[in-house]
């Protein structure tokens, strides 16, 4: 019975690592074999967890990037570009920051442009794509599976100081919404009334971790980011909630779309694609 339990737990752990990182499950299996081999060779019990962490880090840093290029994908900057960064390090650590080279170039160009307008500003990216295989899903997203998509965070200010926040006041980057103001169309509520209760799941999960009253949506800078994204020739489509498209004055651009009720709401980030 104990063996069966270990097999079930091992299978679940393998599935979870694969779901979150694409390569983590395979690295975990290799780390078990390596830890056992090292224990036999050196007559010292090597920790499976420690071996996994070291092997995973080596794989993510040295092995995955060159292999990803064969699939037409490159990692977004993690430390190399001070104006284009992951909103949370786990997006990079979990291999969720791979895109087509042309999308990386576009984001780097736009990051330089917004830096020129608002010195010190950073484009904070969220989920992009996994490094390998077109069609391989990046959960929980529907379409992040071809290297052509990336989510970009909005800009927020601290209400007490008026200073820009570092990224988004959410532990996982999503769920801090620039919600509809009185008189604006509440698309998310309309979807919920139609039975799509999960459209605001990110918001529900994030709310316990921050006080919304401490943060103010930076309308001006977010509008400028939206404009630069829409005017870049490499960008083909941007998803945004209807009330923000109108509030930010973006109706004249034909690249903005709404995501439909089946997907998560998009008044906490831009979904950008080639």
XYZ file of N, CA and C in Angstrom:
822
model
N 0.831 -1.208 0.000
C 0.000 0.000 0.000
C 0.867 1.261 0.000
N 1.986 1.208 0.744
C 2.884 2.344 0.801
C 3.506 2.616 -0.565
N 3.812 1.538 -1.298
C 4.397 1.684 -2.632
C 3.402 2.342 -3.585
N 2.132 1.903 -3.497
C 1.088 2.482 -4.346
C 0.938 3.975 -4.065
N 0.972 4.333 -2.779
C 0.868 5.738 -2.405
C 2.007 6.560 -2.967
N 3.230 5.999 -2.921
C 4.392 6.701 -3.466
C 4.261 6.894 -4.974
N 3.739 5.876 -5.638
C 3.561 5.966 -7.091
C 2.544 7.055 -7.442
N 1.444 7.089 -6.685
C 0.408 8.099 -6.939
C 0.947 9.504 -6.691
N 1.628 9.685 -5.554
C 2.196 10.998 -5.239
C 3.254 11.409 -6.262
N 4.079 10.436 -6.666
C 5.104 10.718 -7.667
C 4.504 11.124 -8.995
N 3.433 10.439 -9.383
C 2.758 10.765 -10.639
C 2.153 12.167 -10.592
N 1.528 12.493 -9.460
C 0.931 13.820 -9.306
C 2.002 14.914 -9.321
N 3.134 14.656 -8.666
C 4.223 15.629 -8.626
C 4.818 15.833 -10.013
N 4.982 14.733 -10.742
C 5.479 14.809 -12.120
C 4.528 15.640 -12.980
N 3.223 15.378 -12.832
C 2.227 16.099 -13.629
C 2.221 17.588 -13.288
N 2.329 17.910 -11.994
C 2.316 19.312 -11.576
C 3.533 20.065 -12.110
N 4.710 19.463 -11.995
C 5.928 20.106 -12.489
C 5.878 20.305 -13.999
N 5.330 19.325 -14.695
C 5.204 19.433 -16.148
C 4.195 20.511 -16.523
N 3.099 20.576 -15.777
C 2.059 21.569 -16.034
C 2.578 22.990 -15.841
N 3.386 23.185 -14.797
C 3.849 24.528 -14.450
C 5.057 24.986 -15.255
N 5.945 24.051 -15.609
C 7.244 24.442 -16.178
C 7.587 23.778 -17.503
N 6.804 22.863 -17.972
C 7.010 22.062 -19.180
C 8.113 21.019 -19.018
N 9.263 21.375 -18.477
C 10.388 20.437 -18.393
C 10.621 19.913 -16.982
N 9.925 20.469 -15.991
C 10.198 20.113 -14.600
C 9.971 18.655 -14.269
N 8.951 18.041 -14.858
C 8.679 16.634 -14.591
C 9.814 15.740 -15.041
N 10.311 15.984 -16.237
C 11.425 15.196 -16.764
C 12.682 15.420 -15.930
N 12.945 16.659 -15.553
C 14.120 16.955 -14.729
C 14.012 16.259 -13.376
N 12.817 16.212 -12.832
C 12.618 15.539 -11.539
C 12.944 14.050 -11.635
N 12.483 13.396 -12.703
C 12.801 11.975 -12.884
C 14.306 11.769 -13.008
N 14.963 12.614 -13.776
C 16.419 12.508 -13.927
C 17.132 12.763 -12.603
N 16.594 13.677 -11.798
C 17.229 13.987 -10.510
C 17.128 12.810 -9.548
N 16.037 12.043 -9.620
C 15.911 10.855 -8.770
C 16.983 9.830 -9.120
N 17.181 9.626 -10.417
C 18.205 8.678 -10.864
C 19.596 9.173 -10.491
N 19.829 10.469 -10.665
C 21.139 11.034 -10.354
C 21.428 10.978 -8.858
N 20.446 11.291 -8.036
C 20.637 11.251 -6.581
C 20.960 9.837 -6.115
N 20.269 8.862 -6.695
C 20.525 7.467 -6.332
C 21.921 7.047 -6.758
N 22.315 7.449 -7.972
C 23.646 7.106 -8.477
C 24.742 7.738 -7.623
N 24.565 8.996 -7.232
C 25.555 9.680 -6.402
C 25.647 9.061 -5.016
N 24.499 8.649 -4.490
C 24.486 8.020 -3.160
C 25.276 6.723 -3.166
N 25.094 5.925 -4.225
C 25.823 4.657 -4.343
C 27.315 4.913 -4.531
N 27.649 5.888 -5.368
C 29.056 6.150 -5.689
C 29.830 6.710 -4.502
N 29.222 7.642 -3.779
C 29.949 8.320 -2.698
C 29.569 7.812 -1.305
N 28.649 6.845 -1.260
C 28.201 6.267 0.014
C 27.719 7.347 0.982
N 27.007 8.297 0.401
C 26.460 9.398 1.186
C 25.074 9.700 0.626
N 24.096 9.837 1.508
C 22.723 10.056 1.078
C 22.547 11.467 0.522
N 22.335 11.560 -0.793
C 22.107 12.850 -1.433
C 20.611 13.177 -1.425
N 20.280 14.392 -1.077
C 18.887 14.828 -1.019
C 18.288 14.914 -2.417
N 17.158 14.225 -2.620
C 16.480 14.290 -3.916
C 16.090 15.730 -4.261
N 15.604 16.461 -3.248
C 15.159 17.837 -3.481
C 16.322 18.735 -3.890
N 17.457 18.594 -3.209
C 18.614 19.428 -3.530
C 19.141 19.121 -4.925
N 19.227 17.842 -5.251
C 19.693 17.453 -6.582
C 18.738 17.989 -7.650
N 17.430 17.922 -7.378
C 16.448 18.434 -8.336
C 16.622 19.934 -8.558
N 16.763 20.699 -7.473
C 16.900 22.155 -7.592
C 18.132 22.519 -8.418
N 19.246 21.853 -8.136
C 20.483 22.147 -8.869
C 20.352 21.757 -10.338
N 19.820 20.559 -10.583
C 19.677 20.088 -11.959
C 18.671 20.938 -12.732
N 17.593 21.346 -12.062
C 16.597 22.186 -12.732
C 17.196 23.541 -13.105
N 17.957 24.128 -12.186
C 18.584 25.428 -12.461
C 19.539 25.330 -13.645
N 20.348 24.280 -13.674
C 21.278 24.086 -14.788
C 20.515 23.930 -16.103
N 19.440 23.151 -16.056
C 18.637 22.918 -17.257
C 17.997 24.209 -17.755
N 17.394 24.966 -16.835
C 16.686 26.189 -17.218
C 17.628 27.261 -17.757
N 18.843 27.317 -17.214
C 19.775 28.379 -17.597
C 20.633 28.010 -18.801
N 21.097 26.756 -18.848
C 22.084 26.374 -19.858
C 21.543 25.489 -20.978
N 20.519 24.716 -20.694
C 20.044 23.732 -21.675
C 18.833 24.232 -22.457
N 17.841 24.752 -21.753
C 16.584 25.126 -22.402
C 16.740 26.249 -23.433
N 17.422 27.361 -23.128
C 17.489 28.464 -24.109
C 18.026 28.077 -25.488
N 19.171 27.365 -25.583
C 19.635 27.008 -26.932
C 18.713 26.025 -27.643
N 18.091 25.120 -26.889
C 17.146 24.193 -27.514
C 15.893 24.928 -27.984
N 15.455 25.923 -27.212
C 14.252 26.673 -27.576
C 14.424 27.396 -28.910
N 15.636 27.822 -29.212
C 15.882 28.525 -30.481
C 15.570 27.634 -31.677
N 15.746 26.341 -31.509
C 15.414 25.407 -32.591
C 13.903 25.346 -32.822
N 13.139 25.779 -31.825
C 11.686 25.847 -31.954
C 11.223 27.273 -32.257
N 12.177 28.132 -32.593
C 11.844 29.499 -32.965
C 11.457 30.395 -31.808
N 11.977 30.096 -30.609
C 11.613 30.894 -29.435
C 12.855 31.323 -28.662
N 12.753 32.489 -28.053
C 13.846 33.019 -27.236
C 13.258 33.496 -25.915
N 14.067 33.512 -24.856
C 13.550 34.012 -23.576
C 13.494 35.531 -23.557
N 12.479 36.065 -22.919
C 12.458 37.498 -22.664
C 13.530 37.836 -21.632
N 14.030 39.067 -21.620
C 15.085 39.430 -20.666
C 14.639 39.224 -19.220
N 15.567 38.762 -18.415
C 15.315 38.624 -16.980
C 16.111 39.682 -16.214
N 17.408 39.751 -16.500
C 18.275 40.738 -15.855
C 18.981 41.657 -16.859
N 18.978 41.291 -18.131
C 19.815 41.992 -19.108
C 19.253 43.327 -19.575
N 17.947 43.529 -19.452
C 17.331 44.780 -19.899
C 16.628 45.444 -18.714
N 17.115 46.591 -18.250
C 16.516 47.223 -17.061
C 15.117 47.774 -17.288
N 14.664 47.808 -18.545
C 13.361 48.391 -18.852
C 12.336 47.353 -19.318
N 12.726 46.097 -19.352
C 11.819 45.007 -19.707
C 12.134 43.835 -18.785
N 11.239 43.581 -17.825
C 11.531 42.603 -16.782
C 10.307 41.748 -16.467
N 10.526 40.551 -15.886
C 9.393 39.762 -15.400
C 8.781 40.428 -14.177
N 7.469 40.478 -14.105
C 6.808 41.080 -12.950
C 7.102 40.284 -11.687
N 7.254 38.991 -11.855
C 7.620 38.098 -10.758
C 8.642 37.114 -11.307
N 9.662 36.824 -10.533
C 10.743 35.974 -11.033
C 10.256 34.584 -11.428
N 9.145 34.133 -10.842
C 8.701 32.776 -11.159
C 8.296 32.630 -12.623
N 7.912 33.723 -13.302
C 7.583 33.615 -14.725
C 8.795 33.124 -15.514
N 9.979 33.579 -15.140
C 11.208 33.132 -15.795
C 11.673 31.792 -15.240
N 11.620 31.625 -13.923
C 12.087 30.382 -13.302
C 11.287 29.182 -13.782
N 10.022 29.397 -14.123
C 9.153 28.312 -14.582
C 9.106 28.201 -16.109
N 10.038 28.866 -16.791
C 10.130 28.783 -18.264
C 8.884 29.290 -18.978
N 8.210 30.263 -18.396
C 6.978 30.784 -18.972
C 7.208 32.127 -19.681
N 8.449 32.387 -20.068
C 8.808 33.706 -20.627
C 9.422 33.597 -22.018
N 9.009 32.595 -22.784
C 9.572 32.402 -24.128
C 8.630 32.951 -25.192
N 9.220 33.617 -26.184
C 8.449 34.228 -27.269
C 9.215 34.092 -28.582
N 8.560 34.455 -29.665
C 9.241 34.548 -30.960
C 10.228 35.722 -30.925
N 11.334 35.615 -31.637
C 12.323 36.712 -31.623
C 11.728 38.060 -32.000
N 10.795 38.076 -32.952
C 10.222 39.355 -33.379
C 9.371 39.996 -32.279
N 8.752 39.168 -31.423
C 7.982 39.726 -30.313
C 8.914 40.296 -29.249
N 10.019 39.620 -29.003
C 11.001 40.164 -28.055
C 11.542 41.502 -28.561
N 11.883 41.561 -29.841
C 12.407 42.815 -30.391
C 11.388 43.946 -30.242
N 10.130 43.631 -30.527
C 9.081 44.648 -30.424
C 8.961 45.173 -28.995
N 8.969 44.276 -28.020
C 8.839 44.695 -26.627
C 10.044 45.508 -26.171
N 11.225 45.126 -26.635
C 12.423 45.892 -26.266
C 12.373 47.298 -26.867
N 11.887 47.401 -28.102
C 11.765 48.718 -28.729
C 10.744 49.585 -27.992
N 9.610 48.983 -27.638
C 8.561 49.728 -26.930
C 9.031 50.119 -25.531
N 9.788 49.231 -24.884
C 10.327 49.547 -23.555
C 11.249 50.760 -23.627
N 12.042 50.841 -24.688
C 12.907 51.999 -24.869
C 12.115 53.270 -25.116
N 11.005 53.148 -25.855
C 10.180 54.316 -26.153
C 9.483 54.856 -24.905
N 8.914 53.955 -24.114
C 8.205 54.435 -22.918
C 9.187 54.937 -21.874
N 10.409 54.404 -21.902
C 11.460 54.905 -21.023
C 11.796 56.347 -21.383
N 11.782 56.648 -22.679
C 12.052 58.006 -23.108
C 10.979 58.985 -22.665
N 9.740 58.507 -22.606
C 8.620 59.371 -22.190
C 8.510 59.452 -20.668
N 8.717 58.330 -20.002
C 8.629 58.265 -18.538
C 9.904 57.623 -18.003
N 10.947 58.410 -17.799
C 12.236 57.849 -17.350
C 12.093 56.994 -16.093
N 12.749 55.841 -16.138
C 12.693 54.914 -15.015
C 11.588 53.888 -15.118
N 10.724 54.030 -16.127
C 9.610 53.092 -16.280
C 10.093 51.742 -16.794
N 9.392 50.713 -16.397
C 9.712 49.342 -16.798
C 8.463 48.700 -17.378
N 8.603 47.960 -18.453
C 7.517 47.104 -18.924
C 7.631 45.787 -18.170
N 6.583 45.479 -17.404
C 6.565 44.249 -16.607
C 5.773 43.188 -17.358
N 6.446 42.120 -17.751
C 5.722 41.057 -18.446
C 5.298 39.965 -17.468
N 4.204 39.304 -17.832
C 3.648 38.208 -17.044
C 3.871 36.917 -17.829
N 2.854 36.101 -17.980
C 3.001 34.858 -18.734
C 3.196 35.131 -20.220
N 4.088 34.361 -20.836
C 4.274 34.411 -22.289
C 3.971 33.009 -22.841
N 5.017 32.220 -23.094
C 4.835 30.867 -23.625
C 5.928 29.961 -23.072
N 5.709 28.644 -23.200
C 6.758 27.685 -22.882
C 7.784 27.665 -24.018
N 8.953 27.081 -23.784
C 10.011 27.118 -24.805
C 9.822 26.176 -25.986
N 9.047 25.097 -25.804
C 9.016 24.066 -26.846
C 7.599 23.754 -27.328
N 7.517 23.363 -28.587
C 6.362 22.702 -29.206
C 5.150 23.616 -29.376
N 4.870 23.997 -30.604
C 3.646 24.730 -30.906
C 2.436 23.871 -30.556
N 1.474 24.472 -29.903
C 0.278 23.752 -29.491
C 0.334 23.235 -28.071
N 1.535 23.265 -27.458
C 1.653 22.808 -26.071
C 1.094 23.900 -25.167
N 0.061 23.610 -24.373
C -0.634 24.668 -23.628
C 0.146 25.202 -22.438
N 0.008 26.487 -22.208
C 0.523 27.134 -21.005
C -0.692 27.407 -20.122
N -0.950 26.514 -19.198
C -2.130 26.668 -18.348
C -1.967 27.870 -17.419
N -3.059 28.593 -17.136
C -4.449 28.322 -17.513
C -4.899 29.062 -18.773
N -3.962 29.492 -19.606
C -4.303 30.299 -20.777
C -4.791 29.425 -21.934
N -5.663 29.996 -22.750
C -6.185 29.277 -23.905
C -5.236 29.319 -25.105
N -4.535 30.448 -25.293
C -3.834 30.652 -26.562
C -2.326 30.834 -26.453
N -1.766 30.815 -25.252
C -0.313 31.012 -25.101
C 0.426 29.708 -25.420
N 0.486 29.350 -26.685
C 1.051 28.049 -27.036
C 1.806 28.052 -28.362
N 2.180 29.243 -28.845
C 2.880 29.289 -30.130
C 4.024 30.303 -30.154
N 4.346 30.872 -29.004
C 5.424 31.851 -28.948
C 5.029 33.253 -29.368
N 3.769 33.443 -29.739
C 3.340 34.732 -30.288
C 2.597 35.615 -29.292
N 2.421 35.139 -28.048
C 1.627 35.885 -27.079
C 2.417 36.209 -25.823
N 2.028 37.324 -25.197
C 2.607 37.702 -23.906
C 1.614 38.614 -23.195
N 1.552 38.488 -21.882
C 0.721 39.373 -21.071
C 1.601 40.469 -20.468
N 1.100 41.693 -20.504
C 1.837 42.858 -20.014
C 1.028 43.536 -18.911
N 1.677 43.823 -17.788
C 0.993 44.431 -16.650
C 0.679 45.903 -16.893
N -0.396 46.365 -16.252
C -0.704 47.794 -16.230
C 0.231 48.497 -15.242
N 0.146 49.815 -15.241
C 0.927 50.616 -14.299
C 0.048 51.075 -13.134
N 0.648 51.048 -11.938
C -0.057 51.461 -10.725
C 0.812 52.421 -9.916
N 0.159 53.287 -9.150
C 0.850 54.217 -8.257
C 0.433 53.972 -6.812
N 1.329 54.272 -5.908
C 1.025 54.232 -4.478
C 0.189 55.467 -4.141
N -0.991 55.266 -3.561
C -1.886 56.396 -3.299
C -1.330 57.348 -2.240
N -0.476 56.848 -1.352
C 0.075 57.702 -0.292
C 1.201 58.593 -0.810
N 2.065 58.028 -1.626
C 3.242 58.771 -2.088
C 3.090 59.307 -3.504
N 2.178 58.701 -4.277
C 2.040 59.072 -5.677
C 3.104 58.476 -6.569
N 4.015 57.702 -5.972
C 5.109 57.104 -6.725
C 4.659 55.811 -7.406
N 5.274 55.477 -8.552
C 4.945 54.210 -9.218
C 5.300 53.015 -8.340
N 4.472 51.988 -8.403
C 4.777 50.758 -7.685
C 5.749 49.924 -8.503
N 6.427 49.005 -7.822
C 7.278 48.058 -8.538
C 6.393 46.909 -8.998
N 6.023 46.929 -10.257
C 5.159 45.886 -10.771
C 3.735 46.035 -10.267
N 3.113 44.897 -9.990
C 1.702 44.837 -9.622
C 1.572 44.372 -8.174
N 0.690 44.969 -7.384
C 0.521 44.555 -5.985
C -0.250 43.254 -5.829
N 0.141 42.244 -6.558
C -0.460 40.914 -6.479
C 0.673 39.908 -6.417
N 0.554 38.855 -5.618
C 1.658 37.895 -5.489
C 1.948 37.121 -6.761
N 0.990 37.081 -7.692
C 1.212 36.329 -8.925
C 1.002 37.176 -10.174
N 0.949 38.497 -10.016
C 0.929 39.388 -11.172
C -0.426 39.698 -11.762
N -1.401 38.850 -11.533
C -2.743 39.028 -12.087
C -3.738 39.387 -10.975
N -4.913 39.886 -11.376
C -6.006 40.053 -10.433
C -6.187 41.435 -9.844
N -5.263 42.370 -10.115
C -5.435 43.751 -9.651
C -6.095 44.523 -10.791
N -7.388 44.718 -10.702
C -8.161 45.189 -11.848
C -8.476 46.679 -11.783
N -8.397 47.320 -12.940
C -8.895 48.689 -13.099
C -10.370 48.555 -13.452
N -11.182 48.386 -12.438
C -12.580 48.008 -12.620
C -13.413 49.142 -13.218
N -14.584 48.793 -13.754
C -15.446 49.817 -14.351
C -15.855 50.880 -13.332
N -15.836 52.121 -13.755
C -16.333 53.221 -12.943
C -17.843 53.334 -13.134
N -18.526 54.049 -12.249
C -19.974 54.239 -12.441
C -20.280 54.780 -13.834
N -21.203 54.122 -14.502
C -21.572 54.528 -15.851
C -20.837 53.794 -16.949
N -19.754 53.071 -16.603
C -19.014 52.292 -17.598
C -19.592 50.880 -17.697
N -19.482 50.296 -18.868
C -20.003 48.951 -19.102
C -19.165 47.921 -18.354
N -19.824 47.116 -17.524
C -19.140 46.085 -16.741
C -19.242 44.753 -17.483
N -18.289 44.518 -18.356
C -18.295 43.314 -19.188
C -18.169 42.057 -18.341
N -17.308 42.088 -17.312
C -17.099 40.910 -16.467
C -18.383 40.526 -15.742
N -19.099 41.513 -15.209
C -20.357 41.236 -14.516
C -21.386 40.655 -15.476
N -21.401 41.158 -16.695
C -22.313 40.643 -17.713
C -22.020 39.171 -17.988
N -20.726 38.829 -18.073
C -20.343 37.435 -18.305
C -20.721 36.552 -17.118
N -20.511 37.065 -15.905
C -20.870 36.300 -14.711
C -22.365 36.016 -14.675
N -23.161 36.973 -15.088
C -24.611 36.788 -15.121
C -25.027 35.738 -16.147
N -24.145 35.488 -17.121
C -24.417 34.466 -18.135
C -23.898 33.092 -17.715
N -23.316 33.011 -16.517
C -22.847 31.725 -16.009
C -21.349 31.524 -16.042
N -20.613 32.498 -16.541
C -19.151 32.373 -16.606
C -18.540 32.932 -15.318
N -18.763 32.216 -14.215
C -18.361 32.684 -12.885
C -16.851 32.846 -12.745
N -16.094 32.074 -13.528
C -14.644 32.036 -13.359
C -13.923 33.198 -14.036
N -14.626 34.079 -14.718
C -13.956 35.171 -15.426
C -13.195 36.080 -14.455
N -13.646 36.154 -13.209
C -12.986 37.007 -12.211
C -12.217 36.193 -11.176
N -11.860 34.960 -11.510
C -11.178 34.101 -10.543
C -9.833 34.688 -10.117
N -9.067 35.240 -11.063
C -7.780 35.856 -10.714
C -7.968 36.972 -9.687
N -8.978 37.779 -9.891
C -9.272 38.882 -8.976
C -9.624 38.351 -7.589
N -10.437 37.315 -7.543
C -10.843 36.728 -6.265
C -9.649 36.158 -5.512
N -8.738 35.506 -6.230
C -7.565 34.909 -5.595
C -6.572 35.962 -5.116
N -6.479 37.072 -5.827
C -5.482 38.096 -5.490
C -5.926 39.021 -4.364
N -7.215 39.266 -4.242
C -7.716 40.289 -3.317
C -7.267 40.135 -1.862
N -7.149 38.917 -1.304
C -6.724 38.816 0.099
C -5.295 39.290 0.350
N -4.503 39.480 -0.696
C -3.080 39.767 -0.527
C -2.719 41.251 -0.635
N -3.677 42.112 -0.904
C -3.356 43.535 -1.014
C -4.589 44.365 -0.682
N -4.345 45.615 -0.335
C -5.417 46.569 -0.058
C -5.559 47.489 -1.257
N -6.624 47.314 -2.001
C -6.807 48.070 -3.244
C -6.787 49.581 -3.002
N -7.189 50.006 -1.807
C -7.218 51.438 -1.503
C -5.829 52.063 -1.502
N -4.804 51.229 -1.395
C -3.428 51.743 -1.363
C -2.839 51.954 -2.752
N -3.611 51.611 -3.783
C -3.067 51.662 -5.138
C -4.029 52.371 -6.082
N -3.457 53.113 -6.991
C -4.242 53.864 -7.967
C -3.794 53.512 -9.380
N -4.738 53.228 -10.235
C -4.457 52.909 -11.631
C -3.834 54.115 -12.321
N -2.660 53.913 -12.933
C -1.977 54.995 -13.648
C -2.523 55.051 -15.074
N -3.572 55.815 -15.228
C -4.270 55.901 -16.504
C -3.381 56.460 -17.606
N -2.650 57.512 -17.294
C -1.848 58.194 -18.314
C -0.745 57.299 -18.868
N 0.019 56.673 -17.971
C 1.139 55.857 -18.433
C 0.646 54.573 -19.108
N -0.436 53.997 -18.583
C -0.988 52.793 -19.199
C -1.535 53.103 -20.584
N -2.146 54.279 -20.750
C -2.620 54.694 -22.075
C -1.459 54.826 -23.054
N -0.353 55.399 -22.591
C 0.812 55.553 -23.458
C 1.377 54.194 -23.854
N 1.419 53.266 -22.904
C 1.876 51.913 -23.219
C 0.962 51.273 -24.254
N -0.347 51.427 -24.076
C -1.305 50.868 -25.030
C -1.105 51.463 -26.418
N -0.870 52.760 -26.483
C -0.656 53.423 -27.772
C 0.586 52.884 -28.469
N 1.676 52.762 -27.722
C 2.922 52.260 -28.306
C 2.763 50.823 -28.792
N 2.047 50.021 -28.030
C 1.794 48.641 -28.449
C 0.970 48.616 -29.731
N -0.081 49.428 -29.779
C -0.983 49.427 -30.931
C -0.310 49.954 -32.190
N 0.628 50.871 -32.034
C 1.262 51.479 -33.201
C 2.492 50.720 -33.677
N 2.916 49.702 -32.933
C 4.077 48.933 -33.388
C 3.643 47.960 -34.488
N 4.328 47.942 -35.604
C 3.902 47.105 -36.737
C 3.930 45.607 -36.461
N 4.736 45.156 -35.505
C 4.818 43.718 -35.224
C 3.637 43.219 -34.405
N 2.959 44.110 -33.716
C 1.834 43.723 -32.859
C 0.576 43.603 -33.707
N -0.089 42.441 -33.600
C -1.269 42.206 -34.411
C -2.578 42.381 -33.682
N -2.594 42.054 -32.372
C -3.850 42.126 -31.620
C -3.553 42.324 -30.142
N -4.427 43.078 -29.471
C -4.306 43.337 -28.039
C -5.678 43.128 -27.406
N -5.739 42.316 -26.362
C -7.001 42.090 -25.662
C -7.110 43.031 -24.468
N -8.304 43.619 -24.311
C -8.555 44.565 -23.224
C -10.058 44.587 -22.953
N -10.457 44.902 -21.727
C -11.879 45.022 -21.411
C -12.461 46.260 -22.103
N -13.722 46.194 -22.549
C -14.333 47.304 -23.290
C -14.324 48.633 -22.537
N -14.527 48.603 -21.221
C -14.595 49.879 -20.488
C -13.242 50.591 -20.476
N -12.152 49.820 -20.482
C -10.827 50.445 -20.510
C -10.468 50.936 -21.906
N -10.894 50.213 -22.913
C -10.654 50.686 -24.281
C -11.275 52.069 -24.470
N -12.478 52.246 -23.926
C -13.154 53.539 -24.045
C -12.521 54.571 -23.121
N -12.230 54.203 -21.864
C -11.675 55.158 -20.897
C -10.317 55.697 -21.343
N -9.521 54.809 -21.950
C -8.182 55.212 -22.377
C -8.167 55.836 -23.772
N -9.335 55.920 -24.402
C -9.423 56.554 -25.714
C -8.731 55.773 -26.812
N -8.945 54.452 -26.828
C -8.232 53.588 -27.766
C -9.105 53.096 -28.915
N -10.330 53.633 -29.028
C -11.256 53.104 -30.037
C -10.763 53.297 -31.463
N -9.894 54.286 -31.684
C -9.444 54.563 -33.058
C -8.467 53.518 -33.579
N -7.934 52.686 -32.678
C -7.020 51.626 -33.101
C -7.812 50.345 -33.373
N -7.483 49.673 -34.465
C -8.235 48.470 -34.818
C -7.627 47.188 -34.247
N -6.600 47.315 -33.412
C -5.933 46.125 -32.871
C -6.513 45.662 -31.533
N -7.363 46.476 -30.923
C -7.906 46.115 -29.612
C -9.159 45.257 -29.756
N -9.207 44.192 -28.962
C -10.329 43.258 -28.972
C -10.723 42.936 -27.528
N -11.927 42.417 -27.356
C -12.313 41.863 -26.064
C -12.141 40.354 -26.119
N -11.940 39.734 -24.960
C -11.490 38.351 -24.945
C -12.608 37.317 -24.993
N -13.859 37.712 -24.792
C -14.929 36.735 -24.704
C -15.088 36.267 -23.263
N -16.250 35.746 -22.950
C -16.539 35.362 -21.566
C -15.798 34.108 -21.117
N -15.315 33.306 -22.058
C -14.665 32.055 -21.682
C -13.305 32.267 -21.032
N -12.652 33.377 -21.326
C -11.305 33.641 -20.815
C -11.356 34.577 -19.615
N -10.222 34.701 -18.932
C -10.126 35.606 -17.789
C -10.287 37.052 -18.236
N -10.715 37.900 -17.321
C -10.911 39.313 -17.633
C -9.582 39.988 -17.957
N -9.665 41.050 -18.745
C -8.459 41.755 -19.177
C -8.521 43.239 -18.807
N -8.912 43.503 -17.547
C -8.751 44.860 -17.033
C -7.693 44.878 -15.935
N -6.836 43.842 -15.944
C -5.665 43.823 -15.058
C -4.364 43.689 -15.848
N -4.461 43.476 -17.155
C -3.267 43.346 -17.998
C -3.663 43.428 -19.467
N -2.681 43.685 -20.315
C -2.857 43.577 -21.763
C -2.405 42.194 -22.207
N -3.187 41.564 -23.063
C -2.739 40.365 -23.776
C -2.277 40.843 -25.146
N -1.004 40.648 -25.441
C -0.400 41.160 -26.679
C 0.053 39.990 -27.534
N -0.230 40.052 -28.826
C 0.222 38.981 -29.715
C 0.634 39.531 -31.072
N 1.490 38.760 -31.724
C 1.961 39.141 -33.059
C 0.805 39.125 -34.051
